[in-house]
Amino acid sequence: RKSVDNMYRLIWGYTAQGDYKKAIDLANDFLSTQLDADLTPRALLVQGYAFNKLGKLPEAFASYQLVVENFPATPYAAKATQLAAMNYYRAGQFKAVTTQVNSLWESIDNGVRNHYPETLYWLAQAHLKLRHGDEAESLFKEFAKVAPPRHPWLPQALRAQALASALGKSSETALPILQRAYQNASDIGDRALMGKLTLDMANISFNAKKYEKAAGFYRQMEQVDPKNEKLPFALFQGGVALYRSSYYTDAIDNSMKLVRQFPKDPRAPDALFRASKTWFDLAKFTEAIAGFEDLMRNYPLTDFAKDSLLQIGQAYYNDKNFTKAIDTYKDFLTKYPRDP
């Protein structure tokens, strides 16, 4: 028994040192001479890992397949399918996950599958990548059902389940799942995931034209995760949602917050133009002119700068300051003589 243990330790040691070819050769020697209920599947798992590190996915899969075929009622079988799924998924071979890995998964003892459900997660993610919404939703739902309540993957699985359900379906289907995922993320204190989930809820509501609800979620995301890299997007979309909900002053405030906090964001000139145009539509011409002038000064090379000059002339005209309106129109014609 001691020599068997030592040989396994050598296989593992070479793998840990990055000498994957040596580890594979030793594993082949070990597997050709030994059959041990504990060390044989472990050696096959290490061998599969080494093949994967060398970029030999079919050979890695063959090692994992041997684990499943010979030890289907053990946790090693579940680990083998999980590693196979991860390898193919990370290589972008989503079809291999949904076919080859799924075939392995279905041959494992049910009790083992329920205790080690991580492969379900990768199968679902692969279906989601292939835009198989129903299959992905069903698998994520199954994972959420059998995974421990505090499984670290559960909030992300619930998020993905909701996104899968939203493929071609109504927001009413997706939002409750996302809210459950949000609660799970809140329970484990994962504010980054809470921010992502809130943004998901905002986007789904926005796409469903439920703008007031969307605006609330965009605002919530800003509070939950103020350092989120998608915050400029959330501020911009929140401004649009508020405008479409007829909360015009709030829409202006949202747009201007984006301009002040992220002046170099590519959405900033658009946001400033929208805020200034809203002032214009509210007949607050002084504020509108100041906003358009600010845009021309800070973003002079954008199309919004050209449009702003024309809007300034119109604002002066509507405010009955005809002299300045004429001067502004003349300035526009001088700067943009070929504009239709």
CSV table of C-alpha atoms in Angstrom, one decimal:
chain,number,residue,atom,x,y,z
A,1,ARG,CA,0.0,0.0,0.0
A,2,LYS,CA,2.9,2.3,0.8
A,3,SER,CA,4.4,2.1,-2.7
A,4,VAL,CA,0.9,2.8,-4.2
A,5,ASP,CA,0.6,6.0,-2.0
A,6,ASN,CA,4.1,7.1,-2.9
A,7,MET,CA,3.4,6.7,-6.6
A,8,TYR,CA,0.3,8.8,-6.4
A,9,ARG,CA,2.2,11.4,-4.4
A,10,LEU,CA,4.7,11.6,-7.2
A,11,ILE,CA,2.0,12.1,-9.8
A,12,TRP,CA,0.5,14.9,-7.8
A,13,GLY,CA,4.0,16.4,-7.1
A,14,TYR,CA,5.0,16.6,-10.7
A,15,THR,CA,1.6,18.1,-11.5
A,16,ALA,CA,2.0,20.7,-8.8
A,17,GLN,CA,5.4,21.6,-10.2
A,18,GLY,CA,4.0,22.1,-13.6
A,19,ASP,CA,5.7,19.0,-15.2
A,20,TYR,CA,2.5,17.8,-16.7
A,21,LYS,CA,4.0,15.4,-19.2
A,22,LYS,CA,5.9,13.6,-16.5
A,23,ALA,CA,2.8,13.5,-14.4
A,24,ILE,CA,0.8,12.0,-17.3
A,25,ASP,CA,3.4,9.3,-18.0
A,26,LEU,CA,3.5,8.3,-14.3
A,27,ALA,CA,-0.3,8.2,-14.1
A,28,ASN,CA,-0.3,5.9,-17.2
A,29,ASP,CA,2.2,3.6,-15.4
A,30,PHE,CA,0.2,3.7,-12.2
A,31,LEU,CA,-3.1,3.0,-14.0
A,32,SER,CA,-1.7,0.1,-15.9
A,33,THR,CA,-0.5,-1.7,-12.8
A,34,GLN,CA,-2.8,-0.6,-10.0
A,35,LEU,CA,-6.5,-0.6,-9.2
A,36,ASP,CA,-7.4,1.2,-6.0
A,37,ALA,CA,-10.9,2.3,-5.1
A,38,ASP,CA,-9.6,5.6,-3.7
A,39,LEU,CA,-6.3,6.4,-5.5
A,40,THR,CA,-7.2,5.2,-9.0
A,41,PRO,CA,-10.0,7.8,-9.6
A,42,ARG,CA,-7.8,10.4,-7.9
A,43,ALA,CA,-4.9,9.6,-10.3
A,44,LEU,CA,-7.3,9.9,-13.2
A,45,LEU,CA,-8.5,13.3,-12.0
A,46,VAL,CA,-5.0,14.6,-11.7
A,47,GLN,CA,-4.1,13.1,-15.1
A,48,GLY,CA,-7.1,14.9,-16.6
A,49,TYR,CA,-6.0,18.1,-15.0
A,50,ALA,CA,-2.5,17.7,-16.5
A,51,PHE,CA,-3.9,17.0,-20.0
A,52,ASN,CA,-6.1,20.1,-19.7
A,53,LYS,CA,-3.1,22.3,-18.7
A,54,LEU,CA,-1.3,21.1,-21.9
A,55,GLY,CA,-4.4,22.1,-23.9
A,56,LYS,CA,-5.3,18.5,-24.7
A,57,LEU,CA,-9.1,18.6,-24.0
A,58,PRO,CA,-10.1,15.3,-25.6
A,59,GLU,CA,-7.4,13.4,-23.6
A,60,ALA,CA,-8.5,15.2,-20.4
A,61,PHE,CA,-12.1,14.2,-21.2
A,62,ALA,CA,-11.1,10.6,-21.7
A,63,SER,CA,-9.5,10.5,-18.2
A,64,TYR,CA,-12.6,12.0,-16.6
A,65,GLN,CA,-14.8,9.6,-18.6
A,66,LEU,CA,-12.9,6.6,-17.1
A,67,VAL,CA,-13.6,8.0,-13.6
A,68,VAL,CA,-17.3,8.1,-14.3
A,69,GLU,CA,-17.5,4.7,-16.1
A,70,ASN,CA,-15.6,2.9,-13.3
A,71,PHE,CA,-16.7,4.8,-10.2
A,72,PRO,CA,-20.2,6.2,-11.0
A,73,ALA,CA,-21.4,6.0,-7.4
A,74,THR,CA,-18.6,8.1,-5.9
A,75,PRO,CA,-17.9,11.8,-5.4
A,76,TYR,CA,-15.0,11.4,-7.8
A,77,ALA,CA,-17.5,10.9,-10.7
A,78,ALA,CA,-19.2,14.1,-9.9
A,79,LYS,CA,-15.8,15.9,-9.7
A,80,ALA,CA,-14.8,14.4,-13.0
A,81,THR,CA,-17.9,15.7,-14.8
A,82,GLN,CA,-17.5,19.1,-13.2
A,83,LEU,CA,-13.9,19.4,-14.4
A,84,ALA,CA,-14.8,18.3,-17.9
A,85,ALA,CA,-17.6,20.8,-18.0
A,86,MET,CA,-15.4,23.6,-16.8
A,87,ASN,CA,-12.7,22.8,-19.3
A,88,TYR,CA,-14.9,22.8,-22.3
A,89,TYR,CA,-16.9,25.8,-21.1
A,90,ARG,CA,-13.8,27.9,-20.5
A,91,ALA,CA,-12.5,26.8,-24.0
A,92,GLY,CA,-15.7,28.1,-25.5
A,93,GLN,CA,-16.8,24.6,-26.5
A,94,PHE,CA,-20.4,25.0,-25.2
A,95,LYS,CA,-21.8,22.3,-27.4
A,96,ALA,CA,-19.4,19.8,-26.0
A,97,VAL,CA,-20.7,20.7,-22.5
A,98,THR,CA,-24.3,20.2,-23.5
A,99,THR,CA,-23.6,16.9,-25.3
A,100,GLN,CA,-20.5,15.0,-24.1
A,101,VAL,CA,-20.5,16.2,-20.5
A,102,ASN,CA,-24.2,15.9,-20.2
A,103,SER,CA,-24.0,12.2,-21.3
A,104,LEU,CA,-21.4,11.6,-18.5
A,105,TRP,CA,-23.6,13.4,-16.0
A,106,GLU,CA,-26.6,11.3,-16.7
A,107,SER,CA,-24.7,8.1,-16.1
A,108,ILE,CA,-23.7,9.1,-12.5
A,109,ASP,CA,-25.7,7.8,-9.5
A,110,ASN,CA,-28.6,10.1,-8.6
A,111,GLY,CA,-27.6,10.4,-5.0
A,112,VAL,CA,-24.1,11.5,-5.9
A,113,ARG,CA,-25.5,14.1,-8.4
A,114,ASN,CA,-27.7,15.6,-5.7
A,115,HIS,CA,-24.9,15.9,-3.3
A,116,TYR,CA,-22.4,17.4,-5.8
A,117,PRO,CA,-24.5,19.5,-8.2
A,118,GLU,CA,-21.8,21.8,-9.6
A,119,THR,CA,-21.9,20.2,-13.0
A,120,LEU,CA,-25.6,21.3,-13.3
A,121,TYR,CA,-24.3,24.9,-13.1
A,122,TRP,CA,-21.9,24.5,-16.0
A,123,LEU,CA,-24.4,22.6,-18.1
A,124,ALA,CA,-26.9,25.5,-17.5
A,125,GLN,CA,-24.3,28.2,-18.3
A,126,ALA,CA,-23.4,26.4,-21.6
A,127,HIS,CA,-27.0,26.3,-22.6
A,128,LEU,CA,-27.3,30.0,-21.8
A,129,LYS,CA,-24.4,30.7,-24.0
A,130,LEU,CA,-26.1,28.8,-26.8
A,131,ARG,CA,-29.3,30.9,-26.1
A,132,HIS,CA,-31.2,27.8,-25.1
A,133,GLY,CA,-33.3,29.7,-22.6
A,134,ASP,CA,-35.7,27.0,-21.5
A,135,GLU,CA,-32.9,24.4,-21.0
A,136,ALA,CA,-30.7,26.8,-19.1
A,137,GLU,CA,-33.6,28.0,-16.9
A,138,SER,CA,-34.5,24.4,-16.0
A,139,LEU,CA,-31.0,23.4,-15.1
A,140,PHE,CA,-30.4,26.5,-13.0
A,141,LYS,CA,-33.6,25.8,-11.3
A,142,GLU,CA,-32.5,22.2,-10.6
A,143,PHE,CA,-29.2,23.5,-9.3
A,144,ALA,CA,-30.9,26.0,-7.0
A,145,LYS,CA,-33.2,23.2,-5.7
A,146,VAL,CA,-30.4,20.7,-4.7
A,147,ALA,CA,-27.5,23.1,-3.8
A,148,PRO,CA,-27.0,24.0,-0.1
A,149,PRO,CA,-28.7,27.3,0.8
A,150,ARG,CA,-25.4,29.0,1.3
A,151,HIS,CA,-23.6,27.5,-1.7
A,152,PRO,CA,-21.3,30.3,-3.0
A,153,TRP,CA,-22.6,29.8,-6.6
A,154,LEU,CA,-26.2,30.0,-5.7
A,155,PRO,CA,-26.7,33.8,-6.1
A,156,GLN,CA,-25.0,33.8,-9.5
A,157,ALA,CA,-27.0,30.7,-10.5
A,158,LEU,CA,-30.3,32.5,-9.6
A,159,ARG,CA,-29.1,35.5,-11.6
A,160,ALA,CA,-28.4,33.4,-14.6
A,161,GLN,CA,-31.7,31.6,-14.2
A,162,ALA,CA,-33.5,34.9,-14.4
A,163,LEU,CA,-31.6,36.0,-17.4
A,164,ALA,CA,-32.4,32.7,-19.1
A,165,SER,CA,-36.1,33.0,-18.3
A,166,ALA,CA,-36.0,36.5,-19.7
A,167,LEU,CA,-35.0,35.2,-23.2
A,168,GLY,CA,-38.2,35.9,-25.1
A,169,LYS,CA,-40.3,36.0,-22.0
A,170,SER,CA,-41.9,38.7,-19.8
A,171,SER,CA,-40.2,40.6,-17.0
A,172,GLU,CA,-42.8,39.1,-14.6
A,173,THR,CA,-41.0,35.8,-15.0
A,174,ALA,CA,-37.5,37.0,-14.4
A,175,LEU,CA,-37.8,39.7,-11.7
A,176,PRO,CA,-38.9,37.4,-8.8
A,177,ILE,CA,-36.0,35.1,-9.5
A,178,LEU,CA,-33.6,38.0,-9.6
A,179,GLN,CA,-35.0,39.3,-6.3
A,180,ARG,CA,-34.4,36.0,-4.7
A,181,ALA,CA,-30.9,36.0,-6.0
A,182,TYR,CA,-30.5,39.5,-4.6
A,183,GLN,CA,-31.6,38.4,-1.2
A,184,ASN,CA,-29.0,35.5,-1.3
A,185,ALA,CA,-26.3,37.9,-2.3
A,186,SER,CA,-27.3,40.2,0.5
A,187,ASP,CA,-27.2,37.4,3.0
A,188,ILE,CA,-23.6,36.6,2.1
A,189,GLY,CA,-22.7,40.3,1.9
A,190,ASP,CA,-21.7,40.3,-1.8
A,191,ARG,CA,-22.3,43.9,-2.7
A,192,ALA,CA,-20.7,43.6,-6.1
A,193,LEU,CA,-23.2,40.8,-7.1
A,194,MET,CA,-26.0,42.8,-5.5
A,195,GLY,CA,-25.1,45.6,-7.9
A,196,LYS,CA,-25.1,43.3,-10.9
A,197,LEU,CA,-28.5,41.9,-10.0
A,198,THR,CA,-30.0,45.3,-9.4
A,199,LEU,CA,-28.7,46.4,-12.9
A,200,ASP,CA,-30.2,43.2,-14.4
A,201,MET,CA,-33.6,44.1,-12.8
A,202,ALA,CA,-33.3,47.7,-14.1
A,203,ASN,CA,-32.4,46.6,-17.6
A,204,ILE,CA,-35.2,44.0,-17.8
A,205,SER,CA,-37.7,46.5,-16.5
A,206,PHE,CA,-36.4,49.1,-19.0
A,207,ASN,CA,-36.7,46.7,-21.9
A,208,ALA,CA,-40.2,45.9,-20.9
A,209,LYS,CA,-41.0,49.6,-21.0
A,210,LYS,CA,-41.6,49.8,-17.3
A,211,TYR,CA,-39.6,52.9,-17.0
A,212,GLU,CA,-40.7,54.0,-13.5
A,213,LYS,CA,-39.7,50.7,-12.0
A,214,ALA,CA,-36.5,50.7,-14.1
A,215,ALA,CA,-35.6,54.2,-12.7
A,216,GLY,CA,-36.0,52.9,-9.2
A,217,PHE,CA,-33.6,49.9,-9.8
A,218,TYR,CA,-31.0,52.2,-11.5
A,219,ARG,CA,-31.1,54.4,-8.5
A,220,GLN,CA,-30.9,51.4,-6.1
A,221,MET,CA,-27.8,50.2,-8.0
A,222,GLU,CA,-26.0,53.5,-7.3
A,223,GLN,CA,-26.7,53.1,-3.6
A,224,VAL,CA,-25.8,49.4,-3.4
A,225,ASP,CA,-22.6,49.5,-5.3
A,226,PRO,CA,-21.4,53.1,-5.9
A,227,LYS,CA,-18.0,51.8,-7.3
A,228,ASN,CA,-19.6,49.6,-10.0
A,229,GLU,CA,-18.0,50.2,-13.4
A,230,LYS,CA,-21.4,50.2,-14.9
A,231,LEU,CA,-22.5,53.2,-12.9
A,232,PRO,CA,-22.2,55.7,-15.8
A,233,PHE,CA,-24.5,53.5,-17.8
A,234,ALA,CA,-26.9,53.2,-14.9
A,235,LEU,CA,-27.0,57.0,-14.5
A,236,PHE,CA,-27.6,57.5,-18.2
A,237,GLN,CA,-30.3,54.9,-18.5
A,238,GLY,CA,-31.9,56.1,-15.3
A,239,GLY,CA,-32.1,59.6,-16.7
A,240,VAL,CA,-33.9,58.2,-19.9
A,241,ALA,CA,-36.2,56.1,-17.7
A,242,LEU,CA,-37.1,59.1,-15.6
A,243,TYR,CA,-37.8,61.2,-18.6
A,244,ARG,CA,-40.0,58.6,-20.2
A,245,SER,CA,-41.9,58.4,-16.8
A,246,SER,CA,-42.5,62.2,-17.1
A,247,TYR,CA,-40.2,63.0,-14.1
A,248,TYR,CA,-38.4,65.7,-16.1
A,249,THR,CA,-36.6,67.5,-13.3
A,250,ASP,CA,-35.4,64.2,-11.8
A,251,ALA,CA,-34.2,63.2,-15.3
A,252,ILE,CA,-32.2,66.4,-15.6
A,253,ASP,CA,-30.6,65.7,-12.2
A,254,ASN,CA,-29.7,62.2,-13.2
A,255,SER,CA,-28.1,63.3,-16.4
A,256,MET,CA,-26.2,66.1,-14.8
A,257,LYS,CA,-24.9,63.7,-12.1
A,258,LEU,CA,-23.3,61.7,-14.9
A,259,VAL,CA,-21.8,64.8,-16.4
A,260,ARG,CA,-20.3,65.9,-13.1
A,261,GLN,CA,-19.0,62.6,-11.9
A,262,PHE,CA,-17.9,61.1,-15.2
A,263,PRO,CA,-17.2,64.0,-17.6
A,264,LYS,CA,-14.9,61.8,-19.8
A,265,ASP,CA,-17.5,59.1,-20.2
A,266,PRO,CA,-18.6,58.8,-23.9
A,267,ARG,CA,-22.2,59.2,-22.7
A,268,ALA,CA,-21.5,62.5,-21.0
A,269,PRO,CA,-22.2,64.8,-24.0
A,270,ASP,CA,-25.4,63.0,-24.8
A,271,ALA,CA,-26.5,63.3,-21.2
A,272,LEU,CA,-25.7,67.0,-21.1
A,273,PHE,CA,-27.6,67.5,-24.4
A,274,ARG,CA,-30.6,65.6,-23.0
A,275,ALA,CA,-30.6,67.7,-19.8
A,276,SER,CA,-30.3,71.0,-21.7
A,277,LYS,CA,-33.1,69.9,-24.2
A,278,THR,CA,-35.3,69.0,-21.3
A,279,TRP,CA,-34.8,72.5,-19.8
A,280,PHE,CA,-35.6,73.9,-23.2
A,281,ASP,CA,-38.8,71.9,-23.4
A,282,LEU,CA,-39.8,73.1,-19.9
A,283,ALA,CA,-39.3,76.7,-21.2
A,284,LYS,CA,-36.4,77.2,-18.8
A,285,PHE,CA,-34.4,78.9,-21.5
A,286,THR,CA,-31.7,80.4,-19.3
A,287,GLU,CA,-30.8,77.0,-17.9
A,288,ALA,CA,-31.0,75.5,-21.4
A,289,ILE,CA,-28.7,78.0,-22.9
A,290,ALA,CA,-26.2,77.6,-20.1
A,291,GLY,CA,-26.3,73.8,-20.6
A,292,PHE,CA,-25.8,74.0,-24.4
A,293,GLU,CA,-23.0,76.5,-24.0
A,294,ASP,CA,-21.3,74.2,-21.5
A,295,LEU,CA,-21.6,71.3,-24.0
A,296,MET,CA,-20.0,73.4,-26.8
A,297,ARG,CA,-17.2,74.4,-24.5
A,298,ASN,CA,-16.4,70.9,-23.1
A,299,TYR,CA,-17.3,68.7,-26.0
A,300,PRO,CA,-16.6,70.9,-29.1
A,301,LEU,CA,-15.8,68.0,-31.5
A,302,THR,CA,-19.1,66.2,-31.0
A,303,ASP,CA,-22.2,66.4,-33.2
A,304,PHE,CA,-24.0,67.5,-30.0
A,305,ALA,CA,-21.9,70.7,-30.0
A,306,LYS,CA,-23.2,71.6,-33.5
A,307,ASP,CA,-26.8,70.8,-32.5
A,308,SER,CA,-26.4,72.8,-29.3
A,309,LEU,CA,-25.5,76.0,-31.2
A,310,LEU,CA,-28.7,75.6,-33.2
A,311,GLN,CA,-30.7,75.0,-30.0
A,312,ILE,CA,-29.3,78.1,-28.4
A,313,GLY,CA,-30.6,80.2,-31.3
A,314,GLN,CA,-34.0,78.6,-30.9
A,315,ALA,CA,-34.0,79.2,-27.1
A,316,TYR,CA,-33.2,82.9,-27.7
A,317,TYR,CA,-36.0,83.0,-30.3
A,318,ASN,CA,-38.5,81.3,-28.0
A,319,ASP,CA,-37.5,83.7,-25.2
A,320,LYS,CA,-38.2,86.6,-27.6
A,321,ASN,CA,-34.6,87.7,-27.6
A,322,PHE,CA,-34.6,88.0,-31.4
A,323,THR,CA,-31.3,89.9,-31.7
A,324,LYS,CA,-29.3,87.2,-30.0
A,325,ALA,CA,-31.3,84.6,-31.9
A,326,ILE,CA,-30.3,86.1,-35.2
A,327,ASP,CA,-26.7,86.5,-34.2
A,328,THR,CA,-26.6,82.8,-33.1
A,329,TYR,CA,-28.2,81.6,-36.3
A,330,LYS,CA,-25.6,83.7,-38.3
A,331,ASP,CA,-22.8,82.1,-36.2
A,332,PHE,CA,-24.2,78.6,-36.9
A,333,LEU,CA,-24.2,79.3,-40.7
A,334,THR,CA,-20.7,80.6,-40.5
A,335,LYS,CA,-19.4,77.6,-38.6
A,336,TYR,CA,-21.5,75.0,-40.5
A,337,PRO,CA,-22.1,76.4,-44.0
A,338,ARG,CA,-22.8,73.0,-45.5
A,339,ASP,CA,-25.2,71.8,-42.9
A,340,PRO,CA,-28.5,71.0,-44.5
